[in-house]
CSV table of C-alpha atoms in Angstrom, one decimal:
chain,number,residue,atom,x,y,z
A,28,UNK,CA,-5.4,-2.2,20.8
A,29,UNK,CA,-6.6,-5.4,21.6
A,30,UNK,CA,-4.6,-7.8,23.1
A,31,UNK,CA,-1.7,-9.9,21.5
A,32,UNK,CA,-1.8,-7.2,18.5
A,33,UNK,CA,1.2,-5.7,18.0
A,34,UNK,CA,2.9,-2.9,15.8
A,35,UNK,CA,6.6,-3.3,14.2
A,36,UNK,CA,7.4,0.9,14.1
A,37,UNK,CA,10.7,2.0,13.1
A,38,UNK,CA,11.9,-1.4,12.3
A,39,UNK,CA,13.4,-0.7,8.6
A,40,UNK,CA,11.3,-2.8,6.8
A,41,UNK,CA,8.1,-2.8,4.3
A,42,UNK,CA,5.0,-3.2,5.3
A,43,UNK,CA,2.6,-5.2,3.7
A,44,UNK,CA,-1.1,-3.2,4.5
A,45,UNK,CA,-4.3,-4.4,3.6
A,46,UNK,CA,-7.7,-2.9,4.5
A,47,UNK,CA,-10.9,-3.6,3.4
A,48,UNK,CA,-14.2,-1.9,2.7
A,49,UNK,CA,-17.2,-2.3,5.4
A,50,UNK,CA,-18.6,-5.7,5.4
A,51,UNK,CA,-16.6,-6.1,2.5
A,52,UNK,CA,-19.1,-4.2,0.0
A,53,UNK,CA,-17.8,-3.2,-3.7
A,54,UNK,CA,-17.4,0.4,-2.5
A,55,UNK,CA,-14.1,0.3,-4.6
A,56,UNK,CA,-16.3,-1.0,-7.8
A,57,UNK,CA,-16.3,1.4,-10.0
A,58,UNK,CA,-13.8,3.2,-12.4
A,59,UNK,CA,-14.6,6.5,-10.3
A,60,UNK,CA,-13.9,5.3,-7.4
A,61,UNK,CA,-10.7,3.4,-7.9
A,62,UNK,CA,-9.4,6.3,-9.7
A,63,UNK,CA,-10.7,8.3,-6.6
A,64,UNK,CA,-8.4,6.4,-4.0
A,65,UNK,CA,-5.2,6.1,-6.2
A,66,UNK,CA,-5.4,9.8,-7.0
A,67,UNK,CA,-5.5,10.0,-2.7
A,68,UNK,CA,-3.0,7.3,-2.3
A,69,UNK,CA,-0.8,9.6,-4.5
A,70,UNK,CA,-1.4,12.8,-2.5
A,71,UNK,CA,-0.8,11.0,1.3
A,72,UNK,CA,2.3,9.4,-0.1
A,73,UNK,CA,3.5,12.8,-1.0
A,74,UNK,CA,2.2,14.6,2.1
A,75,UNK,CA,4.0,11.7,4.5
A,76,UNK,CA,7.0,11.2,2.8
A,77,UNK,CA,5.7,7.3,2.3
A,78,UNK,CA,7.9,5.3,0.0
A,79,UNK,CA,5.3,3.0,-1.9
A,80,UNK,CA,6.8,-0.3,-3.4
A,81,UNK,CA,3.3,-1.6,-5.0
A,82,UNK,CA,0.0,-1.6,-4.8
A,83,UNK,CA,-3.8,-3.1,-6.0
A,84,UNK,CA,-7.1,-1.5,-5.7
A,85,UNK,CA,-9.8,-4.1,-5.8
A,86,UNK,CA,-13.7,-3.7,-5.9
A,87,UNK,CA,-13.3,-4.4,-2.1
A,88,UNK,CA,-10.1,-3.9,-0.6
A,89,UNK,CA,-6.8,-2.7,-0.9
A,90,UNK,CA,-2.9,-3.9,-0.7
A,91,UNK,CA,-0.4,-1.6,-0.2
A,92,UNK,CA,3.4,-2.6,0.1
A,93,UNK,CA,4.9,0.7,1.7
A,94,UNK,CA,7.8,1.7,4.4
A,95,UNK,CA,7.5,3.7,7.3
A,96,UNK,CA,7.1,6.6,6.2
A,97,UNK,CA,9.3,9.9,6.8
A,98,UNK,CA,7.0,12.1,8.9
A,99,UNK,CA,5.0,10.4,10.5
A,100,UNK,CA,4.4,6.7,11.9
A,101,UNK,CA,1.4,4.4,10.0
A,102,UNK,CA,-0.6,4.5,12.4
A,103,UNK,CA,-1.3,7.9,11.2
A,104,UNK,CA,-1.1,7.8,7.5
A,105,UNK,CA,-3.4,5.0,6.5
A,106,UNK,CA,-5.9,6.5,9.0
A,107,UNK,CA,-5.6,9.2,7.2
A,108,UNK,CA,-5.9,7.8,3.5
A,109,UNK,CA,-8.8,5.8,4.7
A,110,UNK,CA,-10.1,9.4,6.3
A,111,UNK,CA,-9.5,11.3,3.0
A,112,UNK,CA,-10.9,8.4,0.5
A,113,UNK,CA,-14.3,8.0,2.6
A,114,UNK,CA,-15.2,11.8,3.1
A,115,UNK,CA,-15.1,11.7,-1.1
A,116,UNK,CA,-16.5,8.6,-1.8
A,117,UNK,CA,-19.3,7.9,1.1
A,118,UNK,CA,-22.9,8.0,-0.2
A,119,UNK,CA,-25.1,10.4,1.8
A,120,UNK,CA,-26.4,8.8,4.9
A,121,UNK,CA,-23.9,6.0,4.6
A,122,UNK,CA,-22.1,5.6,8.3
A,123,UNK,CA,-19.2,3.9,7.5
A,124,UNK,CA,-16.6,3.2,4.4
A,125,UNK,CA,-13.6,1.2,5.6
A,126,UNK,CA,-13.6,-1.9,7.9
A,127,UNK,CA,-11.8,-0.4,11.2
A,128,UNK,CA,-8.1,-0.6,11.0
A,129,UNK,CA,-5.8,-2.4,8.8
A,130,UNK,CA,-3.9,-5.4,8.4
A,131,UNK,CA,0.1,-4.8,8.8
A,132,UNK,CA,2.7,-7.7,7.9
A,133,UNK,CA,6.5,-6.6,8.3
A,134,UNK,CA,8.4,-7.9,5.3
A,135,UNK,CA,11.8,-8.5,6.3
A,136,UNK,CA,13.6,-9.8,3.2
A,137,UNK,CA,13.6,-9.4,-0.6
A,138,UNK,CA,12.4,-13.1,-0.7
A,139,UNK,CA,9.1,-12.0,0.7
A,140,UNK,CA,9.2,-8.3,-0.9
A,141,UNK,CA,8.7,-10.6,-4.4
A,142,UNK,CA,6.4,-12.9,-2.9
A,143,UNK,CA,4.1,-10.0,-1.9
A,144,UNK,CA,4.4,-8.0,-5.1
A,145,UNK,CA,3.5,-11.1,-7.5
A,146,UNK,CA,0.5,-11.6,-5.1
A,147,UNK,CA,-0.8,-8.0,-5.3
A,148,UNK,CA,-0.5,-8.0,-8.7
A,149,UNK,CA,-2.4,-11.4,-9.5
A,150,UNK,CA,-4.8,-10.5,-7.4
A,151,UNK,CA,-7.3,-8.9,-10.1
A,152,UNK,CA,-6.1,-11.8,-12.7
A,153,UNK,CA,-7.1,-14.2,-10.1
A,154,UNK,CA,-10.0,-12.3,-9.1
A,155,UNK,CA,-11.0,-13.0,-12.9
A,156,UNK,CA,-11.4,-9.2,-13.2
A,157,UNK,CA,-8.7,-9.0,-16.5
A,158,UNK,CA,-6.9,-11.8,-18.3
A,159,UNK,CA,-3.4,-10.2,-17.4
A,160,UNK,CA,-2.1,-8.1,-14.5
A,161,UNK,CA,-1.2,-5.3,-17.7
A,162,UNK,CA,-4.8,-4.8,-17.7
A,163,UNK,CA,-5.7,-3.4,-14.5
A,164,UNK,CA,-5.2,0.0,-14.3
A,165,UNK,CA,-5.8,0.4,-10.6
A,166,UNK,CA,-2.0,-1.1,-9.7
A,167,UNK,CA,1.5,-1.1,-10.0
A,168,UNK,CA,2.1,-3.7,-12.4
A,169,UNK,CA,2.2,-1.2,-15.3
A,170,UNK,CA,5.5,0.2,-13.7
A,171,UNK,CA,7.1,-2.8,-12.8
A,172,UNK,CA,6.8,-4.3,-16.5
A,173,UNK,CA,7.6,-1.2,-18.2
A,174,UNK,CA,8.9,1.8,-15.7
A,175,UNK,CA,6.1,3.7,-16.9
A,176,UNK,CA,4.7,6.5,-14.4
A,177,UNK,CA,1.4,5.9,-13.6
A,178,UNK,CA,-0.8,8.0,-11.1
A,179,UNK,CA,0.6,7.1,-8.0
A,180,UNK,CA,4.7,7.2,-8.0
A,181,UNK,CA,6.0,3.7,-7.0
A,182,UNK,CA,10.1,3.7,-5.7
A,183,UNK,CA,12.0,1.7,-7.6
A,184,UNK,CA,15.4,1.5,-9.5
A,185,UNK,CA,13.7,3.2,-12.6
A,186,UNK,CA,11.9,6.3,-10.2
A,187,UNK,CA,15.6,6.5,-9.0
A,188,UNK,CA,17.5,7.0,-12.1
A,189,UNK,CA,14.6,9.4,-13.3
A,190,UNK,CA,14.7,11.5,-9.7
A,191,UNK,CA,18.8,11.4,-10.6
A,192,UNK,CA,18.0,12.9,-14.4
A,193,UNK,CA,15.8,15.5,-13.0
A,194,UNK,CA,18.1,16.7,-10.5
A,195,UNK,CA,15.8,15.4,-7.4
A,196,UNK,CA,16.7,14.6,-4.1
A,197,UNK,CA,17.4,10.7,-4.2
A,198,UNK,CA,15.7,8.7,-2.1
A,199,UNK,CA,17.1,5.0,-1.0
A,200,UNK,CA,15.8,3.3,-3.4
A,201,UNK,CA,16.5,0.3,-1.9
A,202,UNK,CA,16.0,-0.7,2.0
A,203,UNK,CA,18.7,-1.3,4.0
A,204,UNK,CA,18.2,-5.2,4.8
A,205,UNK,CA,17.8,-6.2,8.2
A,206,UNK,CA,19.7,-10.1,8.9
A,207,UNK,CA,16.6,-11.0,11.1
A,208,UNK,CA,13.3,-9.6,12.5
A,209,UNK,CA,13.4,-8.7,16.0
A,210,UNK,CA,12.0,-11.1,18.8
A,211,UNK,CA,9.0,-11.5,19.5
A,212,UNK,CA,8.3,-10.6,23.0
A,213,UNK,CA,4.9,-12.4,24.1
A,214,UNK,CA,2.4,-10.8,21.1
A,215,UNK,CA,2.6,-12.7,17.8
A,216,UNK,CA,3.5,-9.8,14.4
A,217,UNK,CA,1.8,-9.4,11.3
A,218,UNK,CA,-1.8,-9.5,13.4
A,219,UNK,CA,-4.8,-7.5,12.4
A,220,UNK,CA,-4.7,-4.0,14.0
């Protein structure tokens, strides 16, 4: 890892992630392919025990606001999202998908848990994509404004109660809240990585 980078593991907070396509191409562009990666998101969330809070999949990058997950540290999962997206969606003869690595911010309170969701989810509107964040499928909005399931299973109050109908394991559906982030011995957190 290059130097001053730095990874928050085990910390008991979200993460905010963001990768990005190579060179930033539109390799997220099309309806296939965004339905392609949420479908994936969907199946590493469940194979990692990941706890996804929200997400956006854009022409050319993706935010995701996750915890650490249950099995296995991030550093493995999104490697391995990015691993399983790519081998589906590279074009033959095409080296490379994803930009190496991935941007990780800890979010520590809920002040910045709803800072991050709004900007995730007025990133297409903004993006002049759709009109309103309703409108873009690829996204968590949809869940948020009406607790409606959508392809990928965001954890929230509503996924609660409905994991408590169905007689499901609960998860905590709310993180435990730390009073501060740790200090930050000589590296600087929320780098690229």
């Amino acid at each position: 890892m290059p130097w001053g980078l730095r990874r928050i593991h085990d910390a008991h907070c979200l993460h905010f992630i963001t990768f990005s396509c190579y060179r930033r191409q539109p390799e997220l562009g099309t309806r296939r392919a965004r339905d392609v990666f949420q479908s994936d998101l969907e199946r590493v969330r469940g194979w990692y025990g990941m706890c996804l809070y929200g997400y956006v999949v854009m022409p050319e990058h993706v935010h995701l606001l996750v915890n650490e997950p249950e099995r296995t540290p991030l550093s493995v999962a999104m490697p391995m999202l990015k691993q399983v997206v790519s081998r589906k969606l590279r074009r033959p003869g095409q080296r490379r998908f994803w930009q190496v690595r991935y941007y990780d911010m800890p979010v520590w309170s809920e002040r910045k848990r709803v800072e991050k969701l709004r900007y995730i989810h007025r990133n297409p509107v903004k993006r002049g994509l759709v009109t309103r964040p309703e409108d873009w499928k690829w996204s968590s909005f949809v869940h948020y404004a009406t607790g409606g399931e959508g392809g990928v299973e965001i954890e929230s109050e509503v996924t609660a109660a409905r994991r408590e109908r169905m007689g499901q394991p609960l998860r905590v559906a709310r993180r435990q809240e730390l009073p501060h982030p740790p200090p930050k011995p000589g590296g600087r957190m929320g780098q690229p990585s």
